[in-house]
Structure formats: C-alpha cells, structure tokens
mmCIF file of C-alpha atoms in Angstrom:
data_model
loop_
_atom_site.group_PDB
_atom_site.id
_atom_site.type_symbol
_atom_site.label_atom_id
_atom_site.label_comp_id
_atom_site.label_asym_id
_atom_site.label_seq_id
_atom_site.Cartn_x
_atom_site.Cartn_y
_atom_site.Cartn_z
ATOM 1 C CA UNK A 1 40.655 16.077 -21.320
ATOM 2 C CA UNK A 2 38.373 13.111 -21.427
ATOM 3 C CA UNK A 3 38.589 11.229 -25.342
ATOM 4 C CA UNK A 4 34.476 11.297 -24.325
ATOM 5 C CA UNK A 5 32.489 13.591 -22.962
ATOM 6 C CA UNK A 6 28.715 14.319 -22.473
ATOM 7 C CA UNK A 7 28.355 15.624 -26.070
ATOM 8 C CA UNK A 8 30.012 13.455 -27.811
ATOM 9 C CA UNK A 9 27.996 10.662 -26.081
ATOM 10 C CA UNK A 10 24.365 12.421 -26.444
ATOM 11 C CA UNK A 11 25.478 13.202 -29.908
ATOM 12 C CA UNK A 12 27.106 9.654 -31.200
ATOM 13 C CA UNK A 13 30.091 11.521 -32.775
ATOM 14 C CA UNK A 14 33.991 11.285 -32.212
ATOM 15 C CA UNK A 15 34.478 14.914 -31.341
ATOM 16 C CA UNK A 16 33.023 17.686 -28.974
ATOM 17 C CA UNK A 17 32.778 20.260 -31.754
ATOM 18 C CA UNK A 18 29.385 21.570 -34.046
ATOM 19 C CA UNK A 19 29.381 23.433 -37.038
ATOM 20 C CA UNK A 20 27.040 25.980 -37.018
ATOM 21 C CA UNK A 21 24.174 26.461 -38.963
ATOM 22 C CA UNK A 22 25.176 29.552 -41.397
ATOM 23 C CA UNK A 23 23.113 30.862 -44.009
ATOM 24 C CA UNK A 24 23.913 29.802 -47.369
ATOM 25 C CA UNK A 25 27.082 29.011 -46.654
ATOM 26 C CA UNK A 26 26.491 24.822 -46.049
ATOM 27 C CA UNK A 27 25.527 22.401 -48.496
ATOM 28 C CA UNK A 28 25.788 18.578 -48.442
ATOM 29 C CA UNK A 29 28.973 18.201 -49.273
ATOM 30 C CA UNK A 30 30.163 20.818 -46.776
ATOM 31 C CA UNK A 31 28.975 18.835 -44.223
ATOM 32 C CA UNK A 32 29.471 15.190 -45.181
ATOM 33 C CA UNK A 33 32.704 16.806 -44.200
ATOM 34 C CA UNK A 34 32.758 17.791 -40.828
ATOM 35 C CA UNK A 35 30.706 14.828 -39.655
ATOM 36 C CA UNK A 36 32.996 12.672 -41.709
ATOM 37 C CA UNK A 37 35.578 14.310 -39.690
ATOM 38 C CA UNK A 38 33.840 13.524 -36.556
ATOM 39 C CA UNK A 39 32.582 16.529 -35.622
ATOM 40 C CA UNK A 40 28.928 16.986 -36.027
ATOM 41 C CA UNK A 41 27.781 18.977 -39.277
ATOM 42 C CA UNK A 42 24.953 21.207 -40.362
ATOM 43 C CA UNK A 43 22.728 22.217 -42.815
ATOM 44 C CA UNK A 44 21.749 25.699 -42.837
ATOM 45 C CA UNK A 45 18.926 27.944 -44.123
ATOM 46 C CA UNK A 46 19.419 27.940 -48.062
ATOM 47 C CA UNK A 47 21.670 25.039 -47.811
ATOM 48 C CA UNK A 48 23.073 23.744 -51.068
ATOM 49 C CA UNK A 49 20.909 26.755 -52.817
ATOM 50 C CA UNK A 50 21.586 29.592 -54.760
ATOM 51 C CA UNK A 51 18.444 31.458 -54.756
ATOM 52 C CA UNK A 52 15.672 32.434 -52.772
ATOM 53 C CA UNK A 53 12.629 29.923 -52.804
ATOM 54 C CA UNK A 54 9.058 31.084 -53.862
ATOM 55 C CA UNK A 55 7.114 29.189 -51.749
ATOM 56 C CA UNK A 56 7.115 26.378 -48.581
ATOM 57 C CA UNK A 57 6.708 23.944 -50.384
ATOM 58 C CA UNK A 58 9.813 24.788 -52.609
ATOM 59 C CA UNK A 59 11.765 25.268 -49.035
ATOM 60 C CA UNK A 60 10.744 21.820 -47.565
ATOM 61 C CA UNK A 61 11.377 20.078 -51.061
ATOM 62 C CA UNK A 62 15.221 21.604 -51.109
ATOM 63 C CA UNK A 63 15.569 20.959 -47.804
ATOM 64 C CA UNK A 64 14.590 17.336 -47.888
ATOM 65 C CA UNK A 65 17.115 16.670 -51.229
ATOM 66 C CA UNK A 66 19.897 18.007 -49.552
ATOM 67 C CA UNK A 67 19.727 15.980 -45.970
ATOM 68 C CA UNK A 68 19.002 13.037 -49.150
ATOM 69 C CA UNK A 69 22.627 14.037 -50.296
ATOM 70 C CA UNK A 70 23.867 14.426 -46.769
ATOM 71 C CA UNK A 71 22.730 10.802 -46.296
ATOM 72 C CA UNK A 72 24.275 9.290 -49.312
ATOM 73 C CA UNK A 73 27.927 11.295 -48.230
ATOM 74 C CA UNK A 74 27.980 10.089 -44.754
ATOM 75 C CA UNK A 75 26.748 7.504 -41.943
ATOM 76 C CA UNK A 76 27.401 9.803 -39.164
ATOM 77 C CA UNK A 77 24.899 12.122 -37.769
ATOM 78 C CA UNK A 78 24.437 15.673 -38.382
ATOM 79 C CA UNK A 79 21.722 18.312 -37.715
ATOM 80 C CA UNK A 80 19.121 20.986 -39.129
ATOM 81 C CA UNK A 81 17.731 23.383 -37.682
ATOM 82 C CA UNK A 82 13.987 23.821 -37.158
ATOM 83 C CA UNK A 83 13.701 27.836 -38.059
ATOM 84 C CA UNK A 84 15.210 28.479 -41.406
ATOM 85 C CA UNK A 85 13.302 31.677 -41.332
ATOM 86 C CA UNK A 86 11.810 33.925 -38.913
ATOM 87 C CA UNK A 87 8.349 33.225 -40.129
ATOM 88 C CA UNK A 88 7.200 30.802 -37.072
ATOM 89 C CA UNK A 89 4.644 29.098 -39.261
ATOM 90 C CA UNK A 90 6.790 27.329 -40.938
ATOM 91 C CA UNK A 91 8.220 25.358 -38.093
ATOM 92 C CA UNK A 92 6.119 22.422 -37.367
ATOM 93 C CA UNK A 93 5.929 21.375 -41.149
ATOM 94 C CA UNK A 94 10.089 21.642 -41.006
ATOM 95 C CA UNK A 95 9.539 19.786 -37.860
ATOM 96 C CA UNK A 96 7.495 17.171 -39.682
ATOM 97 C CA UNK A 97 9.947 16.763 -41.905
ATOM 98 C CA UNK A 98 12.901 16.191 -40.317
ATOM 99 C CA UNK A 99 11.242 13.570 -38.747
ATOM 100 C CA UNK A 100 10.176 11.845 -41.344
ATOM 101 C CA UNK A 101 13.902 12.055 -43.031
ATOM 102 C CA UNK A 102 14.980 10.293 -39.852
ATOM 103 C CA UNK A 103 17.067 13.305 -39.190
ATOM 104 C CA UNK A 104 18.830 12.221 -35.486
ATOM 105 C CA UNK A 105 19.946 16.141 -34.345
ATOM 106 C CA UNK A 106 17.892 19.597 -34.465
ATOM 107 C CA UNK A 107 19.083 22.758 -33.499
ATOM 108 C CA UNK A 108 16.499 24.918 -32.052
ATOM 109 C CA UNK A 109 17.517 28.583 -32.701
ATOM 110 C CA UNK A 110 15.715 30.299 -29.597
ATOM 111 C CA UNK A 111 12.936 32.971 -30.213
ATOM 112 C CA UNK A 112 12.123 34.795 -26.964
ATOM 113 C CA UNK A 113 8.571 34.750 -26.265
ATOM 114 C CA UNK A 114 8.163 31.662 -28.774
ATOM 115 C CA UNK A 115 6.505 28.632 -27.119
ATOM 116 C CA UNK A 116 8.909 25.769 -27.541
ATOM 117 C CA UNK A 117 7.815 22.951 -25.275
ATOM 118 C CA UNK A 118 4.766 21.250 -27.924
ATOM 119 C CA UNK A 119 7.710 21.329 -30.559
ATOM 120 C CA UNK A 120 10.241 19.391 -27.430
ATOM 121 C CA UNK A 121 7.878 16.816 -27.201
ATOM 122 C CA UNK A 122 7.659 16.170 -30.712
ATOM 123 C CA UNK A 123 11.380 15.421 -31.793
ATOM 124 C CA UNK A 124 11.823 14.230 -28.336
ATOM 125 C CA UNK A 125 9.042 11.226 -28.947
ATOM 126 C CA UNK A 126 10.926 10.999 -31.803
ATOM 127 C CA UNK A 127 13.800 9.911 -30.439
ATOM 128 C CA UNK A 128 15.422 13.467 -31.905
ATOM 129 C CA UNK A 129 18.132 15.054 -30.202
ATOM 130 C CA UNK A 130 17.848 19.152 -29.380
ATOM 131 C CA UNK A 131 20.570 21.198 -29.243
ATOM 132 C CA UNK A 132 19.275 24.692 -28.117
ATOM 133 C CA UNK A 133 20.884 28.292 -29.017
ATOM 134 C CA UNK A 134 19.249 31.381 -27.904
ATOM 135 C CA UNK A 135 19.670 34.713 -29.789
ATOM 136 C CA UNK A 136 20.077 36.460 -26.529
ATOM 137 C CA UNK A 137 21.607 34.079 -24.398
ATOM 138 C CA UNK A 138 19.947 34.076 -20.453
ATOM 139 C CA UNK A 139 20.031 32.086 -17.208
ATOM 140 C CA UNK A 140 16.292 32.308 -17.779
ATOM 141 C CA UNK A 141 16.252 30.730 -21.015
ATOM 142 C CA UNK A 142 19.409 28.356 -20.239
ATOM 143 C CA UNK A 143 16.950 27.097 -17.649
ATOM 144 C CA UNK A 144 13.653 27.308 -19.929
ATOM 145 C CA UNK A 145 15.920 24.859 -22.604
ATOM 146 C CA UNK A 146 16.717 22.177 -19.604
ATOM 147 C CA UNK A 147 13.237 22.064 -18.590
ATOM 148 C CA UNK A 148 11.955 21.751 -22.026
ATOM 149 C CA UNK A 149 14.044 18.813 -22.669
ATOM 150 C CA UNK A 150 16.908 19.953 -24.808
ATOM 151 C CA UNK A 151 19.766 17.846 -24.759
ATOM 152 C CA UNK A 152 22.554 20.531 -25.378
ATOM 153 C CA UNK A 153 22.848 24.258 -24.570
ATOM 154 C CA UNK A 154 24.815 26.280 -26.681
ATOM 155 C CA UNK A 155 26.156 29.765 -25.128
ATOM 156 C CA UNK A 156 26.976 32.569 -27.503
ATOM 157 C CA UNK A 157 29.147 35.458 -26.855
ATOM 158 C CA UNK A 158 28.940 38.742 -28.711
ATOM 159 C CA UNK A 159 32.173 37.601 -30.176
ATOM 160 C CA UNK A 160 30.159 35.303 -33.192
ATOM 161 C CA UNK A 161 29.968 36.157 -36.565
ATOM 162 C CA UNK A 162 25.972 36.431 -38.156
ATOM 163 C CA UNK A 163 22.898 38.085 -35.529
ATOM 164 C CA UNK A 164 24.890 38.712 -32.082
ATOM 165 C CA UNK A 165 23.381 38.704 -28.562
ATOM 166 C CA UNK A 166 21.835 42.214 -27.768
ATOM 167 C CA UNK A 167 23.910 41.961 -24.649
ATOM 168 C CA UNK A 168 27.299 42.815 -25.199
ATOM 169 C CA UNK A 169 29.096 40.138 -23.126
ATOM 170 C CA UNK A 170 32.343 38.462 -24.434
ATOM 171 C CA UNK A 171 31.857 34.332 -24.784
ATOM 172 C CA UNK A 172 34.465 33.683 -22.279
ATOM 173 C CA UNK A 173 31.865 35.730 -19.923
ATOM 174 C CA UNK A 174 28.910 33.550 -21.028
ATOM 175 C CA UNK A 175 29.873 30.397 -20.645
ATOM 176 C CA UNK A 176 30.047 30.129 -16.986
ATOM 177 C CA UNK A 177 27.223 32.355 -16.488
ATOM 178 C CA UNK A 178 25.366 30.262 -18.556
ATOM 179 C CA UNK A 179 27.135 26.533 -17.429
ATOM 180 C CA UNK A 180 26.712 27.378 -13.767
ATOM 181 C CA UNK A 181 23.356 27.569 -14.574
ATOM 182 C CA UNK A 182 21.969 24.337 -15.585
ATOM 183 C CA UNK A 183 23.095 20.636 -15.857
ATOM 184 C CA UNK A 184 22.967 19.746 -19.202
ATOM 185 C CA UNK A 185 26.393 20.330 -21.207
ATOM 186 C CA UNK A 186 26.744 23.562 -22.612
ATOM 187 C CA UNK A 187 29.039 24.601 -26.006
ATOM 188 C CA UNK A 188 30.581 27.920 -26.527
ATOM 189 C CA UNK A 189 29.962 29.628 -29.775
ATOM 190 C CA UNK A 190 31.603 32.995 -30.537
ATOM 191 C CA UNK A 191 35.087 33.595 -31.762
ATOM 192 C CA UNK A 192 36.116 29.810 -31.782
ATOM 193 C CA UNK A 193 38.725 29.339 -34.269
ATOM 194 C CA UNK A 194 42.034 27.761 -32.397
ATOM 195 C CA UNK A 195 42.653 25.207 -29.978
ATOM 196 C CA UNK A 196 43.808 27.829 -27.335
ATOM 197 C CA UNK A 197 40.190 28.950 -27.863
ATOM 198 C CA UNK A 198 38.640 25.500 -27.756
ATOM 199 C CA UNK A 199 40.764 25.056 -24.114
ATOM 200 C CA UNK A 200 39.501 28.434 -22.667
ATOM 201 C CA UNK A 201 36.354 26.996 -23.161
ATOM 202 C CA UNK A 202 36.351 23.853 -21.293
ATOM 203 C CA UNK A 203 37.943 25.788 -18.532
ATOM 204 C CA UNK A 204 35.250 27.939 -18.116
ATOM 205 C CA UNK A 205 33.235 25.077 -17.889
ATOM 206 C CA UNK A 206 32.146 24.313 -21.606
ATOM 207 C CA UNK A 207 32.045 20.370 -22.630
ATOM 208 C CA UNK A 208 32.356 21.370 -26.604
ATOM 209 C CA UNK A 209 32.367 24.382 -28.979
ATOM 210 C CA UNK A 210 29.846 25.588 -31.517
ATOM 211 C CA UNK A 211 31.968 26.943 -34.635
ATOM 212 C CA UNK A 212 31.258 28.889 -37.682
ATOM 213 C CA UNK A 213 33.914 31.098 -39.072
ATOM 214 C CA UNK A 214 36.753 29.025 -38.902
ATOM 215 C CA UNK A 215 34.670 26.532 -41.163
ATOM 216 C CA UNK A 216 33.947 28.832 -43.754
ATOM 217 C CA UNK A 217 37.401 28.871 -44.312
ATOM 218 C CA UNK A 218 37.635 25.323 -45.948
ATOM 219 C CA UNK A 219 38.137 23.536 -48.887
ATOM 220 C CA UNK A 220 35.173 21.925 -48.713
ATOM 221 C CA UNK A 221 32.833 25.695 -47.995
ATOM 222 C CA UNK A 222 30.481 26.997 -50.799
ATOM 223 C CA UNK A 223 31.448 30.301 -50.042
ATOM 224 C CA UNK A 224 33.038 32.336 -53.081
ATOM 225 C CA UNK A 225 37.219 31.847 -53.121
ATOM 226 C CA UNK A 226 37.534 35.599 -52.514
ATOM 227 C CA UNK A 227 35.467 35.520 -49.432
ATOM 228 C CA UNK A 228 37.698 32.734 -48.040
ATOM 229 C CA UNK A 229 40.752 35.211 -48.806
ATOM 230 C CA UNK A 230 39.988 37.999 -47.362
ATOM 231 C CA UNK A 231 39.179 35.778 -43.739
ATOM 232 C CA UNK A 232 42.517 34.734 -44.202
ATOM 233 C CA UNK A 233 43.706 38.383 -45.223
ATOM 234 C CA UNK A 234 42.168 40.280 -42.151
ATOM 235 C CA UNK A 235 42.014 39.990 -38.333
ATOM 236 C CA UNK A 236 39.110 41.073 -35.835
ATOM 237 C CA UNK A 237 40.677 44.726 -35.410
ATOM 238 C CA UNK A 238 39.899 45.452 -39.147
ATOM 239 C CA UNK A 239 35.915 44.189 -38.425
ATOM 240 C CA UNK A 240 33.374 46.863 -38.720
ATOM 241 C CA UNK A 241 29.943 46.693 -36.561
ATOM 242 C CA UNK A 242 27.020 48.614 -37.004
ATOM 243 C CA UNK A 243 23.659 48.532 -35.576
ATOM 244 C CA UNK A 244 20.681 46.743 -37.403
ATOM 245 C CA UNK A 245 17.321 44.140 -36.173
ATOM 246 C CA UNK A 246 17.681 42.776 -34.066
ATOM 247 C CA UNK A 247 20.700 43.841 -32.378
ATOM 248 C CA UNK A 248 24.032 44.479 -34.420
ATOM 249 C CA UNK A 249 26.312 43.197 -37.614
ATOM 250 C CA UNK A 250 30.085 42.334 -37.768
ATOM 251 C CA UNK A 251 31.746 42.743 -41.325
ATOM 252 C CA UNK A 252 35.160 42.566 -43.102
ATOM 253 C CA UNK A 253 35.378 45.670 -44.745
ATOM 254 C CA UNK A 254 33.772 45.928 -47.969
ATOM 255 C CA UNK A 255 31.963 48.831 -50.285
ATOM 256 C CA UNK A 256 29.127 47.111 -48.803
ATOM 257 C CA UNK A 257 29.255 46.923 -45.425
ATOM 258 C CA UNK A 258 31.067 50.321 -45.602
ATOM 259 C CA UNK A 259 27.479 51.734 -46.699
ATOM 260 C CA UNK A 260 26.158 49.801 -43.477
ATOM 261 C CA UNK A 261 28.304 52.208 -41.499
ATOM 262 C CA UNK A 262 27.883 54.714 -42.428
ATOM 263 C CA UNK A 263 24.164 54.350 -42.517
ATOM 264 C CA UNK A 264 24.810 53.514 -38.290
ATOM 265 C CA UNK A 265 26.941 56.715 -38.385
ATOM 266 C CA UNK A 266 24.280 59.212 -39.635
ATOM 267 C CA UNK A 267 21.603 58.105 -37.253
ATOM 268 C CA UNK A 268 19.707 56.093 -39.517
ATOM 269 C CA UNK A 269 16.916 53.256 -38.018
ATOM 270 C CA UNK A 270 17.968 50.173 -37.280
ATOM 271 C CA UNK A 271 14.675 49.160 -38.985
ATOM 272 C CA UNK A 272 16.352 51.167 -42.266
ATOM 273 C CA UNK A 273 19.717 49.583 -41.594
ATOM 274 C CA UNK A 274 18.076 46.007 -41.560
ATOM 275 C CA UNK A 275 15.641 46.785 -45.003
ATOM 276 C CA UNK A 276 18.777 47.224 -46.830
ATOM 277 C CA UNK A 277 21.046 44.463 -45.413
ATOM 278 C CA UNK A 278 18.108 42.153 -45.953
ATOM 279 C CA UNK A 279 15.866 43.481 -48.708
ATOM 280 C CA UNK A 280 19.212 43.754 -51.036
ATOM 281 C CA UNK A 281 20.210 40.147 -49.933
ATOM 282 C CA UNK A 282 23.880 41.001 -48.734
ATOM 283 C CA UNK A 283 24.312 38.284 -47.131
ATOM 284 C CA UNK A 284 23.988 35.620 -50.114
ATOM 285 C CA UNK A 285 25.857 38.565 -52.570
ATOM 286 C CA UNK A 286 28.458 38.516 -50.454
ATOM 287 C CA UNK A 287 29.475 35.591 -48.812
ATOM 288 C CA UNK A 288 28.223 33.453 -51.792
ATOM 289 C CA UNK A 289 28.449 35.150 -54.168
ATOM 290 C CA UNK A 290 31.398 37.147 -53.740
ATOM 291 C CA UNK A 291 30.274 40.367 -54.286
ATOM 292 C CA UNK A 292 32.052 42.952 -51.967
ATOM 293 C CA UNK A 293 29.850 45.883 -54.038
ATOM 294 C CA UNK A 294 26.852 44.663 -53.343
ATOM 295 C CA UNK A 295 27.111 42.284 -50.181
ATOM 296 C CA UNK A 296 28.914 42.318 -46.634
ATOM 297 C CA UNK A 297 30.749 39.272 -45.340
ATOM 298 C CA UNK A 298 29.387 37.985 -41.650
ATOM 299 C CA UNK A 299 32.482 37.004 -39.465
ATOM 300 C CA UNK A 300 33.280 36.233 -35.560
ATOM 301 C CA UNK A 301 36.545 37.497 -33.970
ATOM 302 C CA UNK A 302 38.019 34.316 -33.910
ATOM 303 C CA UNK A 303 39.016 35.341 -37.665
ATOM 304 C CA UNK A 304 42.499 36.644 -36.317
ATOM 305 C CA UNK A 305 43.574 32.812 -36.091
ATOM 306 C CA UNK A 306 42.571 31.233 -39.423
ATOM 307 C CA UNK A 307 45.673 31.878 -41.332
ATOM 308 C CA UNK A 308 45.032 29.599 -44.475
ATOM 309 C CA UNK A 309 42.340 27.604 -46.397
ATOM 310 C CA UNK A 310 42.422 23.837 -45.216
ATOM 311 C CA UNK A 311 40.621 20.877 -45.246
ATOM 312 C CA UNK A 312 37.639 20.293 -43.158
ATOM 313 C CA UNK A 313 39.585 18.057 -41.457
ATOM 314 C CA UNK A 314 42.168 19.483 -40.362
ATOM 315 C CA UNK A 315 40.422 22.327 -38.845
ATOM 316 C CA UNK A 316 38.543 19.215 -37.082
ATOM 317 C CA UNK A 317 41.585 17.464 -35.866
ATOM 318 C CA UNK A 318 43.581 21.030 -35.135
ATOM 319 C CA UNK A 319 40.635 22.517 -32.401
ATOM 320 C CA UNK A 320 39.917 18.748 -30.813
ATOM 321 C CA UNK A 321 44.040 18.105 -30.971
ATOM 322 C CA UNK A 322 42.892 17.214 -26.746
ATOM 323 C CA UNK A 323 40.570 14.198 -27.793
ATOM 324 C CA UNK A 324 43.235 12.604 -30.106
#
C-alpha cells in the first residue's frame, strides 16, 4: 500500500484509520491517544462524562472542556461529531461551537430525511473537514454526502457494534457497493479489529477503516476493566441480537441484555424493547459502568480478534502494520 493515501492527506494524520465516535466510552485522554498514535481520534456523545446533562447548555459547556483537554494532550487533529443526540435542534449550536473551538474534523452521523447541505456550507466555509456516516448506508445517500461536500464517506456493515444498518448486509458487501459509487474515499466500519480485516478492506476498494470495538479494548478506554475482559473473553458466535429503534442491538451476554432477548423473543415492540434499553440507560451501566445486571455491552464482530488489553498504540501500529 501507499505510506499516503487520500485520507490521510484530507485528514493531516499519519495513518488511514478513525476511531469512532462511541457513546460514553471516549474522553480526552482516550483520544489524545489515538491521534497521538496517528490515527485520527474522537470525542463522542457524553465524552469524558459520567452522567446525563440537564440541559444544552450543560452539553455544549462539557463538550467544549473536553476538546479544551483534547487540545492541551495533543497537536494532531481529531474530530466531534455534530449530533450527540437525536434531538436535531441541537445541531447548529454544536455546530457553532466546534467552530469556534477551531475544531479541524466533524463527523456527520447521517439522519435520513434530515437536510444537511446549510450545515455543509457552514464547517465547509470554515475550513472544517466532514467525514459522513449514514445509519443506513445507500448509493443514494453515498451520493447525497459527495454532493453536499463531505470530504470522507464512511460505509458501515451490519457487522458494527452500537445502532446497525436496517439492511442486513455484511461490510465486506458495502464497501464496494458503496466505493463504486462515488469519488470521494470511503472507510469501512463494521467488524474492524485485525490487519487481515484492515487489508480486506482496501481490496474491496476502501482507502481507510472506521474502528470502534477494537479501541475499547485499550489501556487508555474509560470503559469499566470488566467490560474490557469479557471483549477479550468472548468471540462474535457468543453475541446476542435482538430487535429495538431503530433497527437492531448486538450484546455480549449479560443478565441484561439477556432480558433484551428475551423481550425480542416474546413478541414485544421494538418501541418497548428501545424504552427499556434507553430509558434504564444500559448503555452507560454497562459499558461504563460495568454493570452486567443492569446494562448490556455494545460490540461489532470483529471482537473474535482482540485477544488482550493493549496500548492505543499498538492497536494503531498493529491494523496500519501496511503504512509503516
């Protein structure tokens, strides 16, 4: 492979490789880390937090002390994303910040039916890169991102860990559905967490990877130590899935997301699924918390590779072992 590539040069970092934007589960240390490493790191919604906030104004003030940390840990870039919620109103005053922080990368999590271009033109004027990930990954929207200016496409397969695609279509299907589609570079996301991984991807026509498991799995992650264990412990045939909004839920097996199941199992709503998941904040029990009773654990299949708890940088150096 090329030592530079399209990403790296859109994105002024050393590596082809993102770490995704997972909920709770970041903070400014975390990644100082993988930009440090020369990947490009991410804050995510709650980052650096360890409760809910009450109010905007108590989001936007968290958010803007933790890129302040990020900024004081490295010199390299890293992103945020615009939506840390799926209350729309909040985005052009998240928008307003970032700019204002000087932050040089969003991620635009794609809503369908969300009008995106006024929001392109912003951080584009603003000299702000856009990395754009649909939910439900398209040819339509692929196109719909190039023409409103983002930078980088990022094509996810059913195969991530968090919210997957409604469509159930493996990531090595995506990608060149979804690269054959446009001409902007395109990163895979979903079940990245090896270099064999990281090489299917570029042969399908990927020019870097998108990656959130493998990183929770780090030293430098705020997740709780058991959570990091038991990604270690299991592989993806010991995942359970079970329907919720918008679309489905991968978990490792806890008392938790057992409950989840069985909830799928009985014929229970999705909406009823989803009030429970959400309502009883699983997500932050579990993977920050720790709580296996009272919270489920979010991962992608790639979790039959991570085999140990490392550094952030050698997880870096081990998937881009190609641009060394």
């Amino acid at each position: 492979m090329n030592k530079k590539n399209r990403v790296t040069e859109v994105l002024g970092i050393k590596y082809p490789i993102i770490q995704g934007a997972m909920s709770w589960v970041t903070n400014a240390e975390f990644v100082a880390a993988v930009s440090n490493a020369g990947g490009l790191g991410m804050l995510g919604p709650h980052a650096g937090q360890k409760t809910n906030p009450k109010s905007l104004d108590e989001i936007t003030d968290r958010l803007r002390k933790e890129i302040r940390k990020v900024k004081q840990l490295t010199n390299k870039p890293f992103a945020v994303p615009v939506m840390l919620s799926n209350d729309l109103t909040t985005v052009d005053v998240i928008a307003d910040l970032l700019i204002e922080e000087g932050v040089e990368v969003v991620l635009i999590n794609g809503i369908e039916d969300y009008e995106f271009e006024p929001l392109a033109k912003k951080l584009k004027s603003n000299n702000i890169k856009i990395i754009y990930r649909a939910l439900n990954p398209s040819v339509e929207n692929a196109k719909y991102a190039e023409k409103i200016g983002a930078d980088i496409l990022v094509a996810t397969g059913f195969d991530e860990g968090g919210t997957v695609p409604d469509k159930i279509i493996g990531t090595f299907s995506i990608i060149p559905m979804i690269s054959d589609a446009v001409n902007i570079p395109v990163m895979a996301a979903g079940g990245i967490a090896d270099l064999r991984a990281v090489r299917a991807s570029f042969a399908l026509g990927a020019e870097g990877v998108f990656a959130g498991t493998v990183f929770i799995a780090t030293e430098e992650n705020p997740a709780a130590e058991n959570v990091k264990q038991l990604i270690v412990d299991h592989t993806a045939s010991d995942l359970l899935i079970f329907r919720t909004n918008p679309a489905y839920y991968r978990s490792i097996p806890t008392p938790y997301s057992q409950e989840l199941l069985e909830m799928d199992e009985r014929g229970d709503s999705r909406d009823e699924i989803a009030n429970k998941m959400y309502g009883e904040q699983g997500l932050k029990v579990g993977m920050l918390d720790g709580d296996i009773h009272r919270g489920y654990i979010t991962v992608g299949n790639g979790i039959s590779y991570i085999k140990n708890i490392r550094p952030v940088k050698e997880v870096v150096e081990e998937l881009m072992y190609d641009f060394n």
